[in-house]
C-alpha cells in the first residue's frame, strides 16, 4: 500500500462501495487508485467519500517471476491527470526507498545495529 487516507467515519449500518481504477502501469507493476464511498441504508442522501488509497502491485507468473503488464493508455483528461500523479508518487516512493536503504547502510558501516 502506497498511501491511504481516512476522510470520514463509516457508521454501523452504512452501505460501503469501493471503486478502483488502474492509474499507471510500469513494465511489471501497476498502481490502482481506490475510492471508498459510504451511504446510509435508510436515508436518501448521496454517498459520501470516506476514504481513498493507492495500491501498488507487482505482476508475477505461475512461477512467481515478474511478468510484463499491458500499458495503461489514458482516455480522458481525468485519466491523464491520474496517470501523471501516479508517476509522481512512483518517483517519490522510489526515492524514499533509496534514502532508507542508504541510511541503513550508513548506520551499519558505523557499527550501529537495529
XYZ file of C-alpha atoms in Angstrom:
114
model
C 0.000 0.000 0.000
C 1.487 3.311 -1.011
C -0.924 5.733 0.585
C -4.238 5.622 2.426
C -6.459 8.421 3.678
C -9.403 8.077 6.033
C -11.643 11.066 5.325
C -14.849 10.351 7.231
C -16.004 7.645 9.631
C -18.095 4.735 8.375
C -21.003 4.091 10.703
C -22.550 0.752 11.613
C -25.203 0.005 9.011
C -23.650 2.111 6.226
C -23.505 0.608 2.761
C -19.901 0.758 1.591
C -18.959 0.955 -2.083
C -15.426 0.546 -3.391
C -14.390 1.855 -6.805
C -10.974 1.105 -8.253
C -9.071 2.075 -11.377
C -5.619 1.248 -12.715
C -3.926 4.653 -12.880
C -0.490 3.686 -14.160
C 1.481 0.669 -15.294
C 5.190 0.112 -15.494
C 6.918 -2.865 -17.011
C 5.784 -5.334 -14.329
C 3.876 -3.226 -11.815
C 0.751 -1.127 -11.584
C -0.820 1.476 -9.350
C -4.512 1.104 -8.541
C -6.415 4.081 -7.170
C -9.248 3.173 -4.794
C -12.146 5.362 -3.689
C -14.374 4.271 -0.800
C -17.900 5.673 -0.502
C -20.492 5.144 2.227
C -24.200 5.805 2.329
C -26.862 5.335 4.964
C -29.033 2.379 4.039
C -32.184 4.092 5.362
C -31.641 7.624 4.008
C -31.911 9.057 0.520
C -28.763 11.155 0.831
C -25.969 10.715 -1.700
C -22.969 8.556 -0.884
C -20.050 10.314 0.813
C -16.401 9.635 0.064
C -14.960 8.187 3.273
C -11.534 7.042 2.144
C -9.041 6.638 -0.656
C -5.918 4.621 -1.241
C -3.209 3.951 -3.782
C -2.143 0.324 -4.047
C 0.912 -0.872 -5.960
C 1.003 -4.412 -7.281
C 3.732 -6.415 -8.990
C 2.610 -8.886 -11.642
C 4.095 -12.371 -11.389
C 3.682 -15.535 -13.427
C 2.807 -19.013 -12.130
C 6.444 -19.468 -11.006
C 6.445 -16.205 -9.047
C 8.686 -14.406 -11.538
C 7.907 -10.853 -12.665
C 5.840 -10.658 -15.820
C 5.000 -7.773 -18.113
C 1.700 -5.962 -17.815
C -0.073 -4.199 -20.662
C 0.304 -0.421 -20.649
C -2.490 1.825 -19.431
C -3.478 4.360 -22.063
C -5.260 7.367 -20.513
C -8.515 8.001 -22.367
C -9.763 11.195 -20.708
C -8.244 14.315 -19.159
C -9.032 12.854 -15.725
C -7.256 9.609 -16.665
C -4.243 11.630 -17.853
C -4.141 13.566 -14.562
C -4.303 10.319 -12.573
C -1.559 8.825 -14.739
C 0.739 11.824 -14.199
C 0.054 11.896 -10.439
C 0.820 8.159 -10.244
C 4.191 8.770 -11.900
C 4.946 11.434 -9.273
C 4.000 9.036 -6.463
C 6.251 6.365 -8.008
C 9.194 8.762 -8.177
C 8.692 9.695 -4.514
C 8.240 6.051 -3.472
C 11.498 5.004 -5.168
C 13.403 8.000 -3.728
C 12.094 7.195 -0.235
C 13.144 3.550 -0.624
C 16.655 4.588 -1.779
C 17.030 7.030 1.130
C 16.055 4.338 3.654
C 18.494 1.815 2.169
C 21.297 4.411 2.209
C 20.562 5.334 5.826
C 20.637 1.686 6.902
C 23.908 1.121 5.046
C 25.496 4.169 6.736
C 24.296 3.027 10.165
C 25.648 -0.474 9.535
C 29.003 0.962 8.400
C 29.111 2.991 11.640
C 28.507 -0.174 13.647
C 25.000 0.832 14.684
C 22.749 -2.202 14.731
C 18.974 -2.111 14.873
